[in-house]
mmCIF file with all atom_site columns, C-alpha atoms and ligand atoms in Angstrom:
data_model
loop_
_atom_site.group_PDB
_atom_site.id
_atom_site.type_symbol
_atom_site.label_atom_id
_atom_site.label_alt_id
_atom_site.label_comp_id
_atom_site.label_asym_id
_atom_site.label_entity_id
_atom_site.label_seq_id
_atom_site.pdbx_PDB_ins_code
_atom_site.Cartn_x
_atom_site.Cartn_y
_atom_site.Cartn_z
_atom_site.occupancy
_atom_site.B_iso_or_equiv
_atom_site.pdbx_formal_charge
_atom_site.auth_seq_id
_atom_site.auth_comp_id
_atom_site.auth_asym_id
_atom_site.auth_atom_id
_atom_site.pdbx_PDB_model_num
ATOM   1   C CA  . MET A 1 1   ? -24.178 -13.308 10.145  1.00 70.00 ? 1   MET A CA  1
ATOM   2   C CA  . LYS A 1 2   ? -20.925 -11.093 8.695   1.00 79.00 ? 2   LYS A CA  1
ATOM   3   C CA  . ARG A 1 3   ? -19.067 -12.076 6.141   1.00 88.00 ? 3   ARG A CA  1
ATOM   4   C CA  . ARG A 1 4   ? -15.457 -12.447 6.612   1.00 93.00 ? 4   ARG A CA  1
ATOM   5   C CA  . ILE A 1 5   ? -12.395 -10.876 5.023   1.00 95.00 ? 5   ILE A CA  1
ATOM   6   C CA  . ILE A 1 6   ? -9.192  -11.756 5.382   1.00 97.00 ? 6   ILE A CA  1
ATOM   7   C CA  . LEU A 1 7   ? -5.900  -9.343  4.352   1.00 97.00 ? 7   LEU A CA  1
ATOM   8   C CA  . SER A 1 8   ? -2.823  -11.094 3.067   1.00 95.00 ? 8   SER A CA  1
ATOM   9   C CA  . THR A 1 9   ? -0.807  -9.062  5.511   1.00 92.00 ? 9   THR A CA  1
ATOM   10  C CA  . GLY A 1 10  ? 0.419   -9.790  8.590   1.00 88.00 ? 10  GLY A CA  1
ATOM   11  C CA  . ASN A 1 11  ? 1.766   -5.936  9.284   1.00 88.00 ? 11  ASN A CA  1
ATOM   12  C CA  . VAL A 1 12  ? 0.116   -4.577  12.149  1.00 87.00 ? 12  VAL A CA  1
ATOM   13  C CA  . HIS A 1 13  ? -0.087  -0.854  10.994  1.00 81.00 ? 13  HIS A CA  1
ATOM   14  C CA  . LYS A 1 14  ? -1.402  -1.820  8.092   1.00 86.00 ? 14  LYS A CA  1
ATOM   15  C CA  . ILE A 1 15  ? -4.071  -4.448  9.423   1.00 90.00 ? 15  ILE A CA  1
ATOM   16  C CA  . ASN A 1 16  ? -5.429  -1.451  11.951  1.00 86.00 ? 16  ASN A CA  1
ATOM   17  C CA  . GLU A 1 17  ? -5.664  1.223   9.212   1.00 85.00 ? 17  GLU A CA  1
ATOM   18  C CA  . ILE A 1 18  ? -7.770  -1.552  7.217   1.00 89.00 ? 18  ILE A CA  1
ATOM   19  C CA  . LYS A 1 19  ? -9.711  -2.147  10.238  1.00 90.00 ? 19  LYS A CA  1
ATOM   20  C CA  . SER A 1 20  ? -10.421 0.999   10.695  1.00 86.00 ? 20  SER A CA  1
ATOM   21  C CA  . ILE A 1 21  ? -11.564 2.502   6.806   1.00 86.00 ? 21  ILE A CA  1
ATOM   22  C CA  . LEU A 1 22  ? -14.079 -0.955  7.022   1.00 88.00 ? 22  LEU A CA  1
ATOM   23  C CA  . LYS A 1 23  ? -15.783 -0.680  10.376  1.00 86.00 ? 23  LYS A CA  1
ATOM   24  C CA  . ASP A 1 24  ? -19.589 -0.703  10.743  1.00 86.00 ? 24  ASP A CA  1
ATOM   25  C CA  . MET A 1 25  ? -19.435 -2.404  7.259   1.00 89.00 ? 25  MET A CA  1
ATOM   26  C CA  . PRO A 1 26  ? -20.620 -6.036  7.416   1.00 89.00 ? 26  PRO A CA  1
ATOM   27  C CA  . PHE A 1 27  ? -17.575 -7.479  7.732   1.00 92.00 ? 27  PHE A CA  1
ATOM   28  C CA  . GLU A 1 28  ? -15.397 -9.242  9.938   1.00 94.00 ? 28  GLU A CA  1
ATOM   29  C CA  . VAL A 1 29  ? -11.939 -8.525  9.330   1.00 95.00 ? 29  VAL A CA  1
ATOM   30  C CA  . ILE A 1 30  ? -8.844  -11.027 10.323  1.00 96.00 ? 30  ILE A CA  1
ATOM   31  C CA  . SER A 1 31  ? -5.653  -11.246 8.976   1.00 96.00 ? 31  SER A CA  1
ATOM   32  C CA  . LYS A 1 32  ? -3.893  -14.288 7.410   1.00 96.00 ? 32  LYS A CA  1
ATOM   33  C CA  . ASN A 1 33  ? -2.338  -14.827 10.641  1.00 95.00 ? 33  ASN A CA  1
ATOM   34  C CA  . ASP A 1 34  ? -5.404  -15.377 12.664  1.00 95.00 ? 34  ASP A CA  1
ATOM   35  C CA  . LEU A 1 35  ? -5.768  -18.520 10.359  1.00 95.00 ? 35  LEU A CA  1
ATOM   36  C CA  . GLY A 1 36  ? -2.328  -20.088 11.572  1.00 95.00 ? 36  GLY A CA  1
ATOM   37  C CA  . TYR A 1 37  ? -0.781  -18.723 7.891   1.00 94.00 ? 37  TYR A CA  1
ATOM   38  C CA  . GLU A 1 38  ? 1.938   -16.426 9.262   1.00 93.00 ? 38  GLU A CA  1
ATOM   39  C CA  . ASP A 1 39  ? 4.785   -17.980 6.947   1.00 93.00 ? 39  ASP A CA  1
ATOM   40  C CA  . PHE A 1 40  ? 2.549   -17.033 3.861   1.00 90.00 ? 40  PHE A CA  1
ATOM   41  C CA  . ASP A 1 41  ? 4.301   -15.341 1.183   1.00 89.00 ? 41  ASP A CA  1
ATOM   42  C CA  . VAL A 1 42  ? 4.467   -14.759 -2.088  1.00 92.00 ? 42  VAL A CA  1
ATOM   43  C CA  . VAL A 1 43  ? 7.271   -13.501 -4.842  1.00 91.00 ? 43  VAL A CA  1
ATOM   44  C CA  . GLU A 1 44  ? 6.566   -10.242 -5.886  1.00 90.00 ? 44  GLU A CA  1
ATOM   45  C CA  . ASP A 1 45  ? 7.389   -10.879 -9.492  1.00 91.00 ? 45  ASP A CA  1
ATOM   46  C CA  . GLY A 1 46  ? 5.171   -9.148  -11.510 1.00 94.00 ? 46  GLY A CA  1
ATOM   47  C CA  . SER A 1 47  ? 5.792   -6.010  -13.659 1.00 96.00 ? 47  SER A CA  1
ATOM   48  C CA  . THR A 1 48  ? 3.148   -4.248  -12.096 1.00 98.00 ? 48  THR A CA  1
ATOM   49  C CA  . LEU A 1 49  ? 1.262   -3.576  -8.772  1.00 98.00 ? 49  LEU A CA  1
ATOM   50  C CA  . GLU A 1 50  ? -2.013  -4.594  -9.666  1.00 98.00 ? 50  GLU A CA  1
ATOM   51  C CA  . GLU A 1 51  ? 0.078   -7.872  -11.404 1.00 97.00 ? 51  GLU A CA  1
ATOM   52  C CA  . ASN A 1 52  ? 1.820   -8.375  -7.787  1.00 97.00 ? 52  ASN A CA  1
ATOM   53  C CA  . ALA A 1 53  ? -1.424  -7.479  -5.628  1.00 97.00 ? 53  ALA A CA  1
ATOM   54  C CA  . LEU A 1 54  ? -4.095  -9.991  -7.697  1.00 97.00 ? 54  LEU A CA  1
ATOM   55  C CA  . LYS A 1 55  ? -1.387  -12.563 -6.996  1.00 97.00 ? 55  LYS A CA  1
ATOM   56  C CA  . LYS A 1 56  ? -0.960  -12.444 -3.119  1.00 96.00 ? 56  LYS A CA  1
ATOM   57  C CA  . ALA A 1 57  ? -4.982  -12.434 -3.082  1.00 97.00 ? 57  ALA A CA  1
ATOM   58  C CA  . GLY A 1 58  ? -5.185  -15.544 -5.476  1.00 97.00 ? 58  GLY A CA  1
ATOM   59  C CA  . GLU A 1 59  ? -2.762  -17.714 -3.558  1.00 96.00 ? 59  GLU A CA  1
ATOM   60  C CA  . LEU A 1 60  ? -4.074  -16.970 -0.221  1.00 96.00 ? 60  LEU A CA  1
ATOM   61  C CA  . HIS A 1 61  ? -7.545  -17.760 -2.437  1.00 97.00 ? 61  HIS A CA  1
ATOM   62  C CA  . LYS A 1 62  ? -6.813  -20.860 -3.309  1.00 95.00 ? 62  LYS A CA  1
ATOM   63  C CA  . LEU A 1 63  ? -5.705  -21.752 0.601   1.00 95.00 ? 63  LEU A CA  1
ATOM   64  C CA  . THR A 1 64  ? -8.662  -20.047 2.476   1.00 94.00 ? 64  THR A CA  1
ATOM   65  C CA  . LYS A 1 65  ? -11.773 -19.998 -0.337  1.00 93.00 ? 65  LYS A CA  1
ATOM   66  C CA  . GLY A 1 66  ? -12.641 -16.634 0.961   1.00 93.00 ? 66  GLY A CA  1
ATOM   67  C CA  . ILE A 1 67  ? -12.794 -12.659 0.160   1.00 95.00 ? 67  ILE A CA  1
ATOM   68  C CA  . VAL A 1 68  ? -8.895  -11.686 0.250   1.00 97.00 ? 68  VAL A CA  1
ATOM   69  C CA  . ILE A 1 69  ? -7.539  -8.362  -0.244  1.00 96.00 ? 69  ILE A CA  1
ATOM   70  C CA  . ALA A 1 70  ? -4.213  -7.968  -0.541  1.00 96.00 ? 70  ALA A CA  1
ATOM   71  C CA  . ASP A 1 71  ? -2.426  -3.976  -1.807  1.00 96.00 ? 71  ASP A CA  1
ATOM   72  C CA  . ASP A 1 72  ? 0.794   -3.339  -3.489  1.00 96.00 ? 72  ASP A CA  1
ATOM   73  C CA  . THR A 1 73  ? 2.658   -0.094  -3.284  1.00 97.00 ? 73  THR A CA  1
ATOM   74  C CA  . GLY A 1 74  ? 5.050   1.912   -5.102  1.00 98.00 ? 74  GLY A CA  1
ATOM   75  C CA  . LEU A 1 75  ? 6.977   5.409   -5.410  1.00 98.00 ? 75  LEU A CA  1
ATOM   76  C CA  . TYR A 1 76  ? 7.373   6.850   -8.734  1.00 98.00 ? 76  TYR A CA  1
ATOM   77  C CA  . VAL A 1 77  ? 10.002  9.851   -9.066  1.00 98.00 ? 77  VAL A CA  1
ATOM   78  C CA  . ASP A 1 78  ? 9.426   11.872  -12.036 1.00 98.00 ? 78  ASP A CA  1
ATOM   79  C CA  . ALA A 1 79  ? 12.905  12.760  -12.717 1.00 98.00 ? 79  ALA A CA  1
ATOM   80  C CA  . LEU A 1 80  ? 14.062  9.033   -12.756 1.00 98.00 ? 80  LEU A CA  1
ATOM   81  C CA  . ARG A 1 81  ? 11.199  8.073   -15.605 1.00 98.00 ? 81  ARG A CA  1
ATOM   82  C CA  . GLY A 1 82  ? 9.092   6.270   -12.253 1.00 98.00 ? 82  GLY A CA  1
ATOM   83  C CA  . GLU A 1 83  ? 11.739  4.735   -10.669 1.00 98.00 ? 83  GLU A CA  1
ATOM   84  C CA  . PRO A 1 84  ? 11.910  2.511   -8.149  1.00 98.00 ? 84  PRO A CA  1
ATOM   85  C CA  . GLY A 1 85  ? 7.968   2.151   -9.089  1.00 98.00 ? 85  GLY A CA  1
ATOM   86  C CA  . VAL A 1 86  ? 7.263   -1.804  -8.715  1.00 97.00 ? 86  VAL A CA  1
ATOM   87  C CA  . TYR A 1 87  ? 10.722  -2.117  -7.756  1.00 96.00 ? 87  TYR A CA  1
ATOM   88  C CA  . SER A 1 88  ? 10.455  -0.004  -4.167  1.00 97.00 ? 88  SER A CA  1
ATOM   89  C CA  . ALA A 1 89  ? 10.976  -2.748  -1.708  1.00 94.00 ? 89  ALA A CA  1
ATOM   90  C CA  . ARG A 1 90  ? 14.024  -3.900  -3.277  1.00 95.00 ? 90  ARG A CA  1
ATOM   91  C CA  . TYR A 1 91  ? 15.366  -0.694  -5.009  1.00 98.00 ? 91  TYR A CA  1
ATOM   92  C CA  . ALA A 1 92  ? 19.005  -1.072  -3.322  1.00 98.00 ? 92  ALA A CA  1
ATOM   93  C CA  . GLY A 1 93  ? 19.105  -5.007  -4.087  1.00 96.00 ? 93  GLY A CA  1
ATOM   94  C CA  . GLU A 1 94  ? 17.289  -7.864  -2.773  1.00 91.00 ? 94  GLU A CA  1
ATOM   95  C CA  . HIS A 1 95  ? 17.895  -8.391  0.440   1.00 92.00 ? 95  HIS A CA  1
ATOM   96  C CA  . ALA A 1 96  ? 18.397  -4.073  0.502   1.00 96.00 ? 96  ALA A CA  1
ATOM   97  C CA  . THR A 1 97  ? 16.842  -2.011  4.254   1.00 97.00 ? 97  THR A CA  1
ATOM   98  C CA  . TYR A 1 98  ? 15.192  0.684   3.783   1.00 96.00 ? 98  TYR A CA  1
ATOM   99  C CA  . ALA A 1 99  ? 17.872  2.851   4.618   1.00 98.00 ? 99  ALA A CA  1
ATOM   100 C CA  . ASP A 1 100 ? 19.358  1.564   1.677   1.00 98.00 ? 100 ASP A CA  1
ATOM   101 C CA  . ASN A 1 101 ? 16.844  2.030   -0.698  1.00 98.00 ? 101 ASN A CA  1
ATOM   102 C CA  . ASN A 1 102 ? 16.872  5.743   1.119   1.00 98.00 ? 102 ASN A CA  1
ATOM   103 C CA  . LYS A 1 103 ? 20.069  6.149   0.166   1.00 98.00 ? 103 LYS A CA  1
ATOM   104 C CA  . LYS A 1 104 ? 20.549  4.997   -3.218  1.00 98.00 ? 104 LYS A CA  1
ATOM   105 C CA  . LEU A 1 105 ? 17.408  7.612   -3.851  1.00 98.00 ? 105 LEU A CA  1
ATOM   106 C CA  . LEU A 1 106 ? 18.927  10.396  -2.763  1.00 98.00 ? 106 LEU A CA  1
ATOM   107 C CA  . ASN A 1 107 ? 22.287  9.862   -4.681  1.00 98.00 ? 107 ASN A CA  1
ATOM   108 C CA  . LYS A 1 108 ? 20.487  9.173   -7.947  1.00 98.00 ? 108 LYS A CA  1
ATOM   109 C CA  . LEU A 1 109 ? 18.579  12.251  -6.823  1.00 98.00 ? 109 LEU A CA  1
ATOM   110 C CA  . ARG A 1 110 ? 21.789  14.752  -5.934  1.00 98.00 ? 110 ARG A CA  1
ATOM   111 C CA  . ASP A 1 111 ? 21.865  16.737  -9.091  1.00 98.00 ? 111 ASP A CA  1
ATOM   112 C CA  . VAL A 1 112 ? 17.930  17.007  -9.520  1.00 98.00 ? 112 VAL A CA  1
ATOM   113 C CA  . SER A 1 113 ? 16.636  20.699  -8.093  1.00 98.00 ? 113 SER A CA  1
ATOM   114 C CA  . LEU A 1 114 ? 14.052  20.532  -4.977  1.00 97.00 ? 114 LEU A CA  1
ATOM   115 C CA  . GLU A 1 115 ? 10.976  21.620  -8.392  1.00 97.00 ? 115 GLU A CA  1
ATOM   116 C CA  . LYS A 1 116 ? 12.195  18.857  -10.367 1.00 98.00 ? 116 LYS A CA  1
ATOM   117 C CA  . ARG A 1 117 ? 11.866  16.183  -7.218  1.00 98.00 ? 117 ARG A CA  1
ATOM   118 C CA  . THR A 1 118 ? 7.998   15.661  -7.461  1.00 98.00 ? 118 THR A CA  1
ATOM   119 C CA  . ALA A 1 119 ? 7.040   11.749  -7.055  1.00 98.00 ? 119 ALA A CA  1
ATOM   120 C CA  . TYR A 1 120 ? 3.620   9.895   -5.847  1.00 98.00 ? 120 TYR A CA  1
ATOM   121 C CA  . PHE A 1 121 ? 3.222   6.998   -4.076  1.00 98.00 ? 121 PHE A CA  1
ATOM   122 C CA  . LYS A 1 122 ? 0.385   4.652   -5.485  1.00 98.00 ? 122 LYS A CA  1
ATOM   123 C CA  . THR A 1 123 ? -1.229  1.853   -3.901  1.00 98.00 ? 123 THR A CA  1
ATOM   124 C CA  . ILE A 1 124 ? -3.163  -0.967  -5.154  1.00 98.00 ? 124 ILE A CA  1
ATOM   125 C CA  . ILE A 1 125 ? -5.321  -2.954  -3.284  1.00 97.00 ? 125 ILE A CA  1
ATOM   126 C CA  . ALA A 1 126 ? -6.868  -6.123  -4.698  1.00 97.00 ? 126 ALA A CA  1
ATOM   127 C CA  . VAL A 1 127 ? -10.107 -8.024  -3.650  1.00 96.00 ? 127 VAL A CA  1
ATOM   128 C CA  . ILE A 1 128 ? -11.168 -11.699 -4.227  1.00 96.00 ? 128 ILE A CA  1
ATOM   129 C CA  . PHE A 1 129 ? -14.651 -12.352 -3.767  1.00 93.00 ? 129 PHE A CA  1
ATOM   130 C CA  . GLU A 1 130 ? -15.493 -16.254 -2.193  1.00 92.00 ? 130 GLU A CA  1
ATOM   131 C CA  . ASP A 1 131 ? -16.461 -17.017 -6.108  1.00 92.00 ? 131 ASP A CA  1
ATOM   132 C CA  . GLY A 1 132 ? -13.296 -16.107 -7.834  1.00 94.00 ? 132 GLY A CA  1
ATOM   133 C CA  . SER A 1 133 ? -14.699 -13.033 -9.069  1.00 94.00 ? 133 SER A CA  1
ATOM   134 C CA  . LYS A 1 134 ? -12.005 -9.725  -8.595  1.00 95.00 ? 134 LYS A CA  1
ATOM   135 C CA  . MET A 1 135 ? -11.679 -6.354  -8.402  1.00 95.00 ? 135 MET A CA  1
ATOM   136 C CA  . THR A 1 136 ? -8.891  -3.527  -7.772  1.00 97.00 ? 136 THR A CA  1
ATOM   137 C CA  . ALA A 1 137 ? -9.370  -0.191  -6.065  1.00 97.00 ? 137 ALA A CA  1
ATOM   138 C CA  . GLU A 1 138 ? -6.596  2.473   -6.430  1.00 98.00 ? 138 GLU A CA  1
ATOM   139 C CA  . GLY A 1 139 ? -5.012  4.947   -4.246  1.00 98.00 ? 139 GLY A CA  1
ATOM   140 C CA  . ILE A 1 140 ? -2.332  7.994   -5.114  1.00 98.00 ? 140 ILE A CA  1
ATOM   141 C CA  . CYS A 1 141 ? -0.776  10.841  -3.429  1.00 98.00 ? 141 CYS A CA  1
ATOM   142 C CA  . ASN A 1 142 ? 0.940   13.572  -5.068  1.00 98.00 ? 142 ASN A CA  1
ATOM   143 C CA  . GLY A 1 143 ? 4.380   14.883  -3.310  1.00 98.00 ? 143 GLY A CA  1
ATOM   144 C CA  . HIS A 1 144 ? 7.850   15.364  -3.688  1.00 98.00 ? 144 HIS A CA  1
ATOM   145 C CA  . ILE A 1 145 ? 11.674  13.797  -2.429  1.00 98.00 ? 145 ILE A CA  1
ATOM   146 C CA  . ALA A 1 146 ? 13.258  15.943  0.224   1.00 98.00 ? 146 ALA A CA  1
ATOM   147 C CA  . ILE A 1 147 ? 16.926  17.010  0.086   1.00 98.00 ? 147 ILE A CA  1
ATOM   148 C CA  . GLU A 1 148 ? 17.624  15.010  3.102   1.00 98.00 ? 148 GLU A CA  1
ATOM   149 C CA  . GLU A 1 149 ? 15.765  12.193  5.247   1.00 98.00 ? 149 GLU A CA  1
ATOM   150 C CA  . ARG A 1 150 ? 13.909  14.081  8.261   1.00 98.00 ? 150 ARG A CA  1
ATOM   151 C CA  . GLY A 1 151 ? 11.690  12.485  11.215  1.00 98.00 ? 151 GLY A CA  1
ATOM   152 C CA  . ASN A 1 152 ? 11.980  9.453   12.623  1.00 96.00 ? 152 ASN A CA  1
ATOM   153 C CA  . ARG A 1 153 ? 7.859   7.901   12.415  1.00 94.00 ? 153 ARG A CA  1
ATOM   154 C CA  . GLY A 1 154 ? 7.106   5.379   9.422   1.00 89.00 ? 154 GLY A CA  1
ATOM   155 C CA  . PHE A 1 155 ? 8.695   2.868   7.393   1.00 91.00 ? 155 PHE A CA  1
ATOM   156 C CA  . GLY A 1 156 ? 9.949   3.078   3.748   1.00 95.00 ? 156 GLY A CA  1
ATOM   157 C CA  . TYR A 1 157 ? 10.331  6.379   2.275   1.00 98.00 ? 157 TYR A CA  1
ATOM   158 C CA  . ASP A 1 158 ? 8.496   8.151   4.726   1.00 96.00 ? 158 ASP A CA  1
ATOM   159 C CA  . PRO A 1 159 ? 11.723  10.166  5.875   1.00 98.00 ? 159 PRO A CA  1
ATOM   160 C CA  . LEU A 1 160 ? 12.001  11.645  2.453   1.00 98.00 ? 160 LEU A CA  1
ATOM   161 C CA  . PHE A 1 161 ? 8.491   12.027  1.321   1.00 98.00 ? 161 PHE A CA  1
ATOM   162 C CA  . VAL A 1 162 ? 6.491   15.266  1.396   1.00 98.00 ? 162 VAL A CA  1
ATOM   163 C CA  . PRO A 1 163 ? 3.230   15.174  -0.014  1.00 98.00 ? 163 PRO A CA  1
ATOM   164 C CA  . GLU A 1 164 ? 1.766   18.271  -1.692  1.00 98.00 ? 164 GLU A CA  1
ATOM   165 C CA  . GLY A 1 165 ? 0.703   20.874  0.118   1.00 97.00 ? 165 GLY A CA  1
ATOM   166 C CA  . ARG A 1 166 ? 2.794   20.404  3.622   1.00 97.00 ? 166 ARG A CA  1
ATOM   167 C CA  . ASP A 1 167 ? 6.450   21.083  4.454   1.00 97.00 ? 167 ASP A CA  1
ATOM   168 C CA  . LYS A 1 168 ? 6.633   17.903  6.652   1.00 98.00 ? 168 LYS A CA  1
ATOM   169 C CA  . THR A 1 169 ? 7.846   14.479  5.795   1.00 98.00 ? 169 THR A CA  1
ATOM   170 C CA  . PHE A 1 170 ? 5.184   11.387  6.415   1.00 97.00 ? 170 PHE A CA  1
ATOM   171 C CA  . SER A 1 171 ? 8.201   10.552  9.106   1.00 97.00 ? 171 SER A CA  1
ATOM   172 C CA  . GLU A 1 172 ? 7.723   13.712  11.013  1.00 98.00 ? 172 GLU A CA  1
ATOM   173 C CA  . MET A 1 173 ? 3.287   13.270  11.002  1.00 97.00 ? 173 MET A CA  1
ATOM   174 C CA  . SER A 1 174 ? 1.908   11.178  13.450  1.00 93.00 ? 174 SER A CA  1
ATOM   175 C CA  . GLU A 1 175 ? 0.257   8.396   12.252  1.00 87.00 ? 175 GLU A CA  1
ATOM   176 C CA  . GLU A 1 176 ? -3.016  9.238   12.286  1.00 89.00 ? 176 GLU A CA  1
ATOM   177 C CA  . GLU A 1 177 ? -2.044  12.827  10.200  1.00 94.00 ? 177 GLU A CA  1
ATOM   178 C CA  . LYS A 1 178 ? -0.241  10.367  7.760   1.00 93.00 ? 178 LYS A CA  1
ATOM   179 C CA  . ASN A 1 179 ? -3.237  7.778   7.249   1.00 88.00 ? 179 ASN A CA  1
ATOM   180 C CA  . LYS A 1 180 ? -5.534  10.771  6.677   1.00 92.00 ? 180 LYS A CA  1
ATOM   181 C CA  . ILE A 1 181 ? -3.921  11.240  2.782   1.00 95.00 ? 181 ILE A CA  1
ATOM   182 C CA  . SER A 1 182 ? -1.869  8.788   2.295   1.00 95.00 ? 182 SER A CA  1
ATOM   183 C CA  . HIS A 1 183 ? -1.622  6.597   -0.764  1.00 96.00 ? 183 HIS A CA  1
ATOM   184 C CA  . ARG A 1 184 ? -3.009  3.560   1.123   1.00 94.00 ? 184 ARG A CA  1
ATOM   185 C CA  . SER A 1 185 ? -5.658  5.244   2.496   1.00 93.00 ? 185 SER A CA  1
ATOM   186 C CA  . ASN A 1 186 ? -6.773  6.579   -0.721  1.00 96.00 ? 186 ASN A CA  1
ATOM   187 C CA  . ALA A 1 187 ? -6.919  3.649   -1.907  1.00 96.00 ? 187 ALA A CA  1
ATOM   188 C CA  . LEU A 1 188 ? -8.583  1.631   1.084   1.00 93.00 ? 188 LEU A CA  1
ATOM   189 C CA  . LYS A 1 189 ? -11.596 4.778   0.417   1.00 93.00 ? 189 LYS A CA  1
ATOM   190 C CA  . CYS A 1 190 ? -11.787 3.565   -2.771  1.00 95.00 ? 190 CYS A CA  1
ATOM   191 C CA  . LEU A 1 191 ? -12.110 0.017   -1.866  1.00 94.00 ? 191 LEU A CA  1
ATOM   192 C CA  . ARG A 1 192 ? -14.948 0.963   0.789   1.00 93.00 ? 192 ARG A CA  1
ATOM   193 C CA  . ASN A 1 193 ? -16.783 2.181   -2.441  1.00 92.00 ? 193 ASN A CA  1
ATOM   194 C CA  . MET A 1 194 ? -16.546 -0.691  -4.338  1.00 90.00 ? 194 MET A CA  1
ATOM   195 C CA  . LEU A 1 195 ? -17.537 -3.041  -1.593  1.00 89.00 ? 195 LEU A CA  1
ATOM   196 C CA  . GLU A 1 196 ? -20.522 -0.770  -0.736  1.00 89.00 ? 196 GLU A CA  1
ATOM   197 C CA  . GLU A 1 197 ? -21.734 -1.727  -4.128  1.00 86.00 ? 197 GLU A CA  1
ATOM   198 C CA  . ALA A 1 198 ? -20.991 -5.237  -4.705  1.00 81.00 ? 198 ALA A CA  1
ATOM   199 C CA  . ILE A 1 199 ? -22.856 -5.676  -0.807  1.00 78.00 ? 199 ILE A CA  1
ATOM   200 C CA  . GLU A 1 200 ? -25.392 -3.759  -2.575  1.00 78.00 ? 200 GLU A CA  1
ATOM   201 C CA  . ASN A 1 201 ? -25.318 -6.660  -5.733  1.00 75.00 ? 201 ASN A CA  1
ATOM   202 C CA  . PHE A 1 202 ? -25.474 -9.280  -3.555  1.00 67.00 ? 202 PHE A CA  1
ATOM   203 C CA  . ASP A 1 203 ? -28.741 -8.561  -1.444  1.00 64.00 ? 203 ASP A CA  1
ATOM   204 C CA  . ASN A 1 204 ? -30.385 -7.283  -4.923  1.00 65.00 ? 204 ASN A CA  1
ATOM   205 C CA  . GLN A 1 205 ? -29.270 -11.049 -6.278  1.00 61.00 ? 205 GLN A CA  1
HETATM 206 P P1  . IMP B 2 .   ? 4.692   -2.713  0.197   1.00 74.35 ? 1   IMP B P1  1
HETATM 207 O O1  . IMP B 2 .   ? 4.001   -3.084  -1.174  1.00 74.35 ? 1   IMP B O1  1
HETATM 208 O O2  . IMP B 2 .   ? 3.316   -2.546  0.869   1.00 74.35 ? 1   IMP B O2  1
HETATM 209 O O3  . IMP B 2 .   ? 5.041   -4.286  0.764   1.00 74.35 ? 1   IMP B O3  1
HETATM 210 O O4  . IMP B 2 .   ? 5.772   -1.825  -0.552  1.00 74.35 ? 1   IMP B O4  1
HETATM 211 C C1  . IMP B 2 .   ? 6.535   -1.926  -1.394  1.00 74.35 ? 1   IMP B C1  1
HETATM 212 C C2  . IMP B 2 .   ? 7.283   -0.564  -0.795  1.00 74.35 ? 1   IMP B C2  1
HETATM 213 O O5  . IMP B 2 .   ? 7.079   0.422   -0.733  1.00 74.35 ? 1   IMP B O5  1
HETATM 214 C C3  . IMP B 2 .   ? 7.883   -0.941  0.810   1.00 74.35 ? 1   IMP B C3  1
HETATM 215 O O6  . IMP B 2 .   ? 9.116   -1.843  1.399   1.00 74.35 ? 1   IMP B O6  1
HETATM 216 C C4  . IMP B 2 .   ? 8.300   0.484   1.090   1.00 74.35 ? 1   IMP B C4  1
HETATM 217 O O7  . IMP B 2 .   ? 9.889   0.620   0.774   1.00 74.35 ? 1   IMP B O7  1
HETATM 218 C C5  . IMP B 2 .   ? 7.289   1.193   -0.153  1.00 74.35 ? 1   IMP B C5  1
HETATM 219 N N1  . IMP B 2 .   ? 6.176   1.849   1.301   1.00 74.35 ? 1   IMP B N1  1
HETATM 220 C C6  . IMP B 2 .   ? 4.880   1.587   0.975   1.00 74.35 ? 1   IMP B C6  1
HETATM 221 N N2  . IMP B 2 .   ? 4.362   2.240   1.748   1.00 74.35 ? 1   IMP B N2  1
HETATM 222 C C7  . IMP B 2 .   ? 4.778   2.719   2.098   1.00 74.35 ? 1   IMP B C7  1
HETATM 223 C C8  . IMP B 2 .   ? 4.545   4.061   3.138   1.00 74.35 ? 1   IMP B C8  1
HETATM 224 O O8  . IMP B 2 .   ? 3.622   4.318   2.923   1.00 74.35 ? 1   IMP B O8  1
HETATM 225 N N3  . IMP B 2 .   ? 5.692   4.959   3.537   1.00 74.35 ? 1   IMP B N3  1
HETATM 226 C C9  . IMP B 2 .   ? 6.818   4.636   2.824   1.00 74.35 ? 1   IMP B C9  1
HETATM 227 N N4  . IMP B 2 .   ? 7.083   3.698   2.040   1.00 74.35 ? 1   IMP B N4  1
HETATM 228 C C10 . IMP B 2 .   ? 6.228   3.075   1.717   1.00 74.35 ? 1   IMP B C10 1
#
């Protein structure tokens, strides 16, 4: 029988991306919504992405006792000494919209030349197994912050982020093109390798 992995997100894009990377593995992947936990949420008040991802996974594990996966992402801008980082979702305030955050970021970088606008996205994915043991996987995508917003796809800082070696922002790319190189897909590939090792260990026990 396939073991079940529960995703702590209700975000359909994330769910599809995770399902597609983990397809052909011996897991059934479902989301918290499939178990009736649509309203499950935690306050992401950790000082690192790891803390937040582990907290989210840990709280849902307490409720479900299953294998749980949770992620947390931040954008790190070198010229701003790593801002907004762990505060990416609420950079312009507690109830900030994506547009508010992008506006604040552009404003802070208004005197910074294109060469100095280097930045990276980082995603941490935490897994908690049935017995409470934990693992985290990391994925990074390097790039720079554009001078102005471009494109209309994606979400968050996508209209401002140009990945290394490309001319387009994430918002100017198709979902498929972004998912090939994104921080989240890099973290998911790392997670897949870790799960493959974990399966071998379970099988050998
Ligand atoms: P979360 O941990 O996935 O909720 O991400 C925290 C914040 O980082 C989001 O509110 C977005 O502003 C930003 N973010 C996360 N992933 C992406 C992405 O793939 N593109 C652009 N912004 C992102």
